[in-house]
Amino acid sequence: MNFSVDIVEAAPAERVALIELARSGDRRVWSFGEVSQRSAALAGTLSRLGVKRGDVVMTLIGNRPEWIFAMVACFRIGAIVLPCSEQLRAKDLRARIDVVAPSAVIADERNRAELEATGLGGSGEGPAVLLIPDESLFTGPPAPAVQLTPLDPALITFTSGTSGEPKAVLHAQRYLAGQRLQAEHWLAPPAGGLVWCTAASGWSKSARNVFIAPWIRGASALLHDARFDPQERLQILADERVDVLCMAPTEYRIIAKRATLMPLPDLKGLVAAGEALNPEILRTWREATGLAIRDGYGQTETGQITATPNDSEPRPGSMGLPLPGVHVEIRDGELVIDPSTVPTFFLRYLGEEPPTGLWQTGDRVRQDEDGYLFFEGRSDDVIISAGYRIGPFEVESALVAHPAVAEAAAISAPDPERGAIVRAVVVLREGYAPGETLARELQDHVKAMTAPYKYPRVIDFVADLPKTSSGKVQRALLRGQ
């Protein structure tokens, strides 16, 4: 197996692979023939620099075609690629470099200063540093594709660090081919259609849903290298006639709250993963587009394991059913997985032995009578107050349903009588001012929408919530503040 041969070279050379919307405002269409040529040439450049099969190549590139060329180049020669988010600072990058010891780094020129702050690129020691744009990287003789097995290493992604330090997750070549399962049953783009997964490079969802899963299905990928602007995003959906949109729940929420949703007749699918979506946001998008947002669930270590099937009606708050063939159990409220049934399960954490036995996700879920799963929070996020177990999501959903609230996080705060109480950290929409009156109004609102014992007894107003590079709220940080 080899992704660059089996998928990229196997596609008709003239078929559209990528539509690039650059930060400058320029637009360019890339064919599979062009992707094949440029990635093979870059693979040749890496090989001449001494990068061998099994070596690590780190990328620090935004959502630009060069990031994809680099990924495919590594797949071609059997190198292990570590895509990093441009949001990482020198300290974070240095930590990753120390863990993975890359043989080469491919970075965007705009990230040069941050990269040099790690100590790379100065003395000539350490990994080779290649900066784009540099056309010479893509003009040399191509490297031949190597024969790979399903268990050969392919990709490193780091956990998001929602609690604790990020860990390096090593995935095998089977992770690439295994994306066919979720591509068929969840993402489900039509052949020849256009998929826009907005995840920034460096997040595990970007590695699989920006281009790997779409290309497996014979679809094209949209790359937009610009800051998130809610109204602009809607305009791009309309102008480019996107078929399937894959966004983080935070992005769906912000667009629903801050932009003017409009009919998008070309859209055929809306999917989300990473956190459960609030019922209020689901309703808003459905009323505007006629489409339900189909949720799914997975971890950096597992890849996607549940989904709301593309041919079924979503259940509000549910992350769907296990993907076909995937075996899951609920033990003491925790989701547990049989790794042998997951085609995208990771090999191991770097520096550790491979995991054995059933995989404990650390995520608390419940299951209805039809088998649909509902996320209730991380095991360490559950709030136990006066003997009640309170998942943060229901509190957050109630708060976000209030017109004054843009975002909210519910966490535990110590209390001498109840052991713990619910503390809410709230970001307000424009036009609303924080204060005791609004705090009481929000408390009453939550009491009215859910069980009264779940209401936040403390509300703090902030300008922004701390998030990981993948957009997940870092509740561990909030608990420490």
XYZ file of C-alpha atoms in Angstrom:
481
model
C 0.000 0.000 0.000
C 1.056 3.595 -0.633
C -1.362 6.526 -0.433
C 0.512 8.589 -3.040
C 0.120 5.758 -5.565
C -3.185 4.157 -4.570
C -5.145 7.395 -4.243
C -3.259 10.358 -5.752
C -1.696 8.774 -8.834
C -4.699 6.502 -9.359
C -7.050 9.484 -9.771
C -7.522 10.938 -13.279
C -4.732 13.493 -13.705
C -7.128 16.225 -14.825
C -9.595 15.801 -11.929
C -9.731 18.652 -9.413
C -7.903 17.731 -6.209
C -7.727 21.088 -4.415
C -9.268 24.514 -4.598
C -6.928 26.983 -2.900
C -8.190 30.260 -1.447
C -4.996 32.044 -0.425
C -4.588 34.625 2.317
C -3.854 37.172 -0.427
C -7.288 36.604 -1.904
C -5.978 34.639 -4.893
C -7.774 31.497 -6.002
C -6.157 28.511 -7.698
C -7.367 25.073 -8.754
C -4.934 22.153 -8.434
C -5.426 18.897 -10.339
C -4.470 15.446 -9.093
C -1.767 15.399 -11.765
C -0.216 18.545 -10.301
C -0.471 17.225 -6.726
C 1.184 13.979 -7.811
C 4.035 15.771 -9.597
C 4.766 18.272 -6.835
C 4.559 15.801 -3.964
C 6.794 13.294 -5.792
C 9.330 16.048 -6.509
C 9.283 17.175 -2.873
C 9.778 13.553 -1.839
C 12.866 13.550 -4.053
C 14.154 16.707 -2.357
C 13.666 15.127 1.075
C 15.432 11.936 -0.018
C 18.441 13.900 -1.314
C 18.641 15.623 2.080
C 18.972 12.211 3.703
C 15.390 11.638 4.870
C 14.800 7.898 4.928
C 11.910 5.543 5.457
C 10.861 5.762 9.119
C 12.385 9.225 9.647
C 10.187 12.036 10.954
C 9.404 15.180 8.939
C 7.745 18.033 10.817
C 5.615 20.588 8.999
C 4.712 24.087 10.146
C 2.460 25.267 7.359
C -1.052 26.673 7.340
C -3.946 25.414 5.252
C -2.013 25.752 2.027
C -1.352 23.251 -0.761
C 2.299 22.939 0.302
C 1.139 21.335 3.556
C -0.685 18.634 1.581
C 2.229 18.206 -0.836
C 4.481 17.623 2.182
C 2.100 15.080 3.716
C 1.792 13.119 0.460
C 5.565 13.322 -0.107
C 6.170 11.679 3.256
C 3.573 8.996 2.582
C 5.355 8.313 -0.711
C 8.775 7.551 0.768
C 7.587 6.000 4.032
C 8.646 8.943 6.185
C 6.559 9.775 9.256
C 4.935 13.195 9.033
C 4.191 15.403 12.039
C 1.947 18.316 11.021
C 2.028 21.189 13.525
C -0.415 24.024 13.985
C 0.813 27.529 13.234
C -0.664 28.541 16.574
C 2.104 26.718 18.415
C 4.725 28.926 20.022
C 8.457 28.251 20.232
C 8.150 26.449 23.578
C 5.505 24.077 22.180
C 7.479 23.474 18.990
C 10.674 22.805 20.917
C 8.862 20.261 23.062
C 7.667 18.439 19.949
C 11.106 18.553 18.356
C 12.645 17.059 21.482
C 10.095 14.226 21.485
C 10.134 13.238 17.806
C 13.690 14.259 16.702
C 12.730 15.183 13.114
C 15.167 14.709 10.245
C 13.660 17.661 8.390
C 11.293 20.549 8.998
C 9.187 22.132 6.256
C 7.864 25.514 7.329
C 6.164 28.551 5.912
C 8.389 31.634 5.696
C 5.881 33.483 7.866
C 6.739 31.084 10.719
C 10.505 31.546 10.410
C 10.885 33.697 13.543
C 8.982 31.233 15.738
C 10.932 28.324 14.341
C 14.278 30.061 14.850
C 13.254 30.811 18.445
C 13.373 27.050 19.027
C 17.042 27.045 18.069
C 16.562 25.544 14.591
C 17.823 26.994 11.357
C 20.761 28.860 12.809
C 23.981 26.852 13.270
C 23.373 24.250 10.587
C 23.115 21.504 13.197
C 19.965 19.473 13.673
C 17.286 18.770 11.084
C 17.272 20.317 7.637
C 14.933 23.309 7.481
C 13.049 23.940 4.238
C 11.105 27.181 3.891
C 8.263 27.835 1.492
C 7.680 29.445 -0.892
C 10.695 27.933 -2.646
C 9.966 26.554 -6.089
C 13.222 24.609 -6.144
C 11.751 22.192 -3.601
C 9.254 21.011 -6.223
C 11.308 20.910 -9.420
C 13.880 18.118 -8.899
C 13.576 14.477 -9.972
C 10.837 12.566 -8.153
C 11.461 9.900 -5.539
C 10.126 6.411 -6.226
C 7.206 5.247 -4.093
C 8.025 2.537 -1.551
C 5.992 -0.551 -0.724
C 4.400 -0.196 2.717
C 2.458 -2.465 5.039
C -0.594 -1.534 7.123
C 1.523 -1.455 10.302
C 4.335 0.747 8.959
C 4.310 4.132 10.739
C 2.818 7.050 8.828
C 1.733 9.959 10.989
C 2.252 11.579 14.375
C -0.389 13.748 15.962
C -0.316 15.183 19.455
C -3.222 14.955 21.848
C -4.899 18.295 22.423
C -3.805 18.667 26.021
C -7.289 19.262 27.377
C -5.938 17.820 30.609
C -2.242 17.251 31.151
C 0.675 17.518 28.706
C 0.101 16.633 25.031
C 1.313 13.151 24.074
C 2.747 12.035 20.729
C 0.384 9.559 19.064
C 1.913 7.340 16.379
C -0.438 6.144 13.635
C 0.243 3.477 11.010
C -0.432 3.370 7.280
C -3.704 1.594 8.103
C -4.902 4.928 9.528
C -4.947 6.376 5.995
C -6.772 3.494 4.343
C -9.049 3.135 7.374
C -10.561 6.569 6.719
C -12.743 4.902 4.090
C -15.099 3.744 6.857
C -16.031 7.205 8.146
C -15.742 8.703 4.655
C -18.528 6.412 3.459
C -20.804 6.473 6.497
C -20.319 9.966 7.956
C -18.502 12.539 5.816
C -20.128 10.997 2.741
C -19.288 13.486 -0.028
C -20.569 12.710 -3.510
C -18.008 11.637 -6.090
C -16.836 14.782 -7.820
C -18.176 16.926 -4.972
C -16.334 19.499 -2.856
C -15.518 19.054 0.842
C -14.499 21.868 3.146
C -13.034 20.717 6.444
C -12.002 23.924 8.179
C -9.694 22.296 10.748
C -6.274 23.914 10.910
C -3.297 21.763 9.955
C -1.907 20.106 13.049
C -5.216 18.842 14.433
C -5.923 15.146 13.943
C -9.220 15.934 12.203
C -7.384 18.023 9.602
C -5.064 15.149 8.726
C -7.971 12.880 7.911
C -10.845 15.087 6.746
C -9.245 17.980 4.881
C -8.087 15.752 2.025
C -7.534 12.053 2.907
C -11.188 11.058 3.358
C -12.498 13.288 0.524
C -9.965 11.907 -1.947
C -10.771 8.325 -0.962
C -14.377 9.115 -1.936
C -13.398 10.746 -5.230
C -14.198 14.261 -3.996
C -12.156 17.469 -4.033
C -10.898 19.517 -1.074
C -11.163 23.231 -0.329
C -8.302 24.989 1.459
C -8.866 28.442 2.940
C -5.757 30.026 4.427
C -7.231 32.930 6.367
C -8.477 33.860 9.799
C -11.946 32.757 10.818
C -14.577 35.279 9.808
C -18.167 34.033 10.324
C -19.814 35.985 7.504
C -16.961 35.362 5.058
C -17.200 31.646 5.716
C -20.851 31.629 4.687
C -20.033 33.590 1.534
C -17.328 31.085 0.572
C -19.780 28.222 1.027
C -22.103 29.918 -1.432
C -19.461 31.061 -3.943
C -17.591 27.747 -4.107
C -20.764 25.643 -4.006
C -19.430 23.406 -1.250
C -21.152 20.011 -0.975
C -20.058 18.935 2.522
C -18.972 21.193 5.381
C -17.005 19.816 8.328
C -16.449 22.304 11.176
C -15.750 22.309 14.878
C -18.787 22.844 17.118
C -17.284 26.154 18.263
C -17.350 27.413 14.668
C -20.972 26.363 14.166
C -21.883 28.146 17.390
C -20.082 31.376 16.551
C -21.542 31.559 13.041
C -25.040 30.953 14.393
C -24.592 33.686 16.986
C -22.636 36.318 15.057
C -23.421 35.937 11.364
C -26.528 36.085 9.222
C -27.254 32.546 8.084
C -28.612 32.246 4.563
C -29.892 29.479 2.320
C -27.082 27.375 0.860
C -28.770 25.226 -1.797
C -25.588 23.400 -2.875
C -24.849 22.036 0.591
C -25.641 18.344 0.958
C -24.073 17.606 4.346
C -23.073 19.261 7.605
C -20.889 17.331 10.050
C -19.204 18.153 13.343
C -16.966 16.425 15.853
C -14.858 17.309 18.837
C -17.599 18.395 21.243
C -21.341 17.852 21.386
C -23.483 20.533 19.761
C -26.106 22.498 21.611
C -29.767 21.916 20.587
C -30.238 25.651 20.033
C -27.413 25.736 17.479
C -28.725 22.624 15.722
C -32.103 24.294 15.305
C -30.611 27.518 13.965
C -28.615 25.778 11.242
C -31.480 23.518 10.264
C -33.890 26.411 9.900
C -31.404 28.257 7.662
C -30.112 25.409 5.487
C -32.692 22.656 5.767
C -29.883 20.324 6.883
C -29.210 18.691 10.205
C -25.670 18.747 11.575
C -24.573 15.136 11.942
C -22.294 14.638 14.903
C -19.508 12.110 15.285
C -16.947 11.133 17.869
C -13.362 10.034 17.920
C -10.076 10.607 19.684
C -6.601 11.444 18.474
C -5.655 7.873 19.359
C -8.611 6.109 17.767
C -9.694 8.107 14.764
C -13.429 8.258 14.273
C -15.442 5.533 15.975
C -19.044 6.824 16.061
C -21.151 8.811 13.660
C -24.663 9.886 12.910
C -25.074 7.963 9.622
C -25.528 10.029 6.484
C -28.833 8.294 5.744
C -30.446 8.733 9.172
C -32.104 11.515 11.135
C -29.789 12.956 13.811
C -30.844 12.901 17.434
C -30.101 16.215 19.166
C -27.137 15.887 21.486
C -26.150 12.451 20.184
C -22.788 11.586 18.689
C -24.480 8.820 16.755
C -23.913 5.092 16.566
C -20.684 3.091 16.445
C -19.389 2.921 12.882
C -20.103 -0.428 11.196
C -17.932 -3.153 12.668
C -16.685 -1.035 15.583
C -17.401 -2.577 18.990
C -17.952 -0.296 21.984
C -19.179 -0.836 25.534
C -20.192 1.397 28.406
C -18.584 0.383 31.686
C -19.455 2.398 34.780
C -20.517 5.235 32.518
C -17.259 5.278 30.524
C -16.989 4.520 26.810
C -14.709 1.533 26.221
C -13.545 0.330 22.786
C -12.253 -2.933 21.344
C -9.178 -1.749 19.362
C -9.211 -4.807 17.105
C -12.458 -3.525 15.563
C -11.160 0.021 14.856
C -9.283 0.285 11.521
C -7.727 3.635 12.508
C -6.497 2.723 16.013
C -3.032 4.048 16.824
C 0.154 2.025 17.247
C 1.413 3.563 20.492
C 2.490 6.728 22.228
C 6.093 7.578 21.401
C 8.312 6.352 24.191
C 5.737 3.864 25.463
C 4.747 0.272 24.806
C 1.731 -0.419 22.563
C -1.579 -0.418 24.466
C -3.157 -3.767 25.240
C -6.683 -4.872 26.040
C -9.763 -2.718 25.743
C -9.248 1.022 25.253
C -10.681 3.222 27.988
C -11.561 6.574 26.438
C -11.962 8.537 29.665
C -15.198 9.930 28.198
C -18.486 9.505 29.998
C -21.430 8.649 27.770
C -24.925 7.294 28.008
C -26.823 5.182 25.480
C -30.504 5.268 24.588
C -32.693 2.270 23.824
C -31.761 2.388 20.113
C -28.029 2.385 20.737
C -27.399 6.093 20.120
C -24.590 7.478 22.260
C -24.664 10.800 24.113
C -21.514 12.511 25.341
C -21.703 13.687 28.949
C -18.161 14.924 29.488
C -14.694 13.777 30.326
C -14.437 11.604 33.388
C -12.395 14.327 35.053
C -14.859 17.041 33.967
C -17.889 15.559 35.716
C -19.011 17.743 38.624
C -20.177 15.979 41.777
C -22.231 18.387 43.876
C -24.111 17.287 46.985
C -24.032 13.732 45.633
C -25.348 14.725 42.186
C -23.205 13.954 39.135
C -23.429 16.879 36.711
C -21.987 16.731 33.211
C -20.821 20.148 31.979
C -22.423 19.906 28.567
C -26.029 20.257 29.683
C -25.200 23.388 31.700
C -23.253 24.846 28.776
C -26.104 24.103 26.353
C -28.568 25.938 28.565
C -26.291 28.952 28.886
C -25.559 29.187 25.159
C -29.299 29.090 24.452
C -29.561 32.499 26.179
C -29.320 35.396 23.683
C -26.612 37.144 25.727
C -24.165 34.227 25.676
C -21.701 33.518 22.864
C -19.733 30.754 24.597
C -19.700 29.082 27.981
C -17.776 26.482 29.945
C -19.016 24.729 33.063
C -16.473 23.468 35.595
C -16.292 22.388 39.196
C -15.469 24.778 42.027
C -14.887 23.671 45.636
C -17.636 24.323 48.162
C -17.488 23.620 51.898
C -21.087 22.375 52.093
C -21.716 20.606 48.811
C -18.177 19.427 48.143
C -18.330 21.186 44.791
C -20.595 23.547 42.902
C -21.016 24.408 39.249
C -19.007 27.401 38.123
C -19.736 28.893 34.698
C -17.231 30.937 32.715
C -19.124 32.967 30.131
C -18.234 34.976 27.010
C -20.943 37.502 26.170
C -22.174 38.589 22.770
C -21.732 42.161 21.629
C -24.205 44.542 23.201
C -24.367 42.803 26.578
C -22.532 43.938 29.688
C -21.496 41.703 32.593
C -22.960 42.267 36.021
C -24.873 40.765 38.909
C -28.238 41.334 37.264
C -27.251 39.398 34.143
C -25.631 36.660 36.258
C -28.886 36.114 38.152
C -30.806 36.109 34.883
C -28.515 33.413 33.491
C -28.871 31.334 36.640
C -32.655 31.496 36.411
C -32.443 30.650 32.724
C -30.447 27.475 33.433
C -32.844 26.491 36.220
C -35.702 26.821 33.754
C -33.990 24.755 31.043
C -32.572 21.888 33.099
C -32.718 20.380 36.560
C -32.397 23.200 39.119
C -29.541 21.515 40.972
C -27.405 21.926 37.847
C -27.493 25.700 37.725
C -24.148 27.541 38.086
C -23.889 29.063 41.546
C -20.894 31.096 40.398
C -20.675 32.916 37.048
C -17.531 34.624 35.809
C -17.519 36.795 32.688
C -14.419 36.707 30.475
C -13.393 37.995 27.057
C -12.300 34.581 25.729
C -12.185 30.953 26.786
C -8.790 29.194 26.712
C -8.777 26.623 23.915
C -6.449 24.065 22.429
C -5.250 24.481 18.833
C -8.145 22.231 17.809
C -10.731 24.532 19.381
C -11.572 22.502 22.482
C -12.119 24.401 25.705
C -9.314 23.743 28.202
C -11.409 23.169 31.306
C -8.326 22.086 33.247
C -6.917 25.597 32.847
C -10.193 27.150 33.935
C -10.300 24.961 37.013
C -6.883 26.235 37.996
C -7.840 29.888 37.676
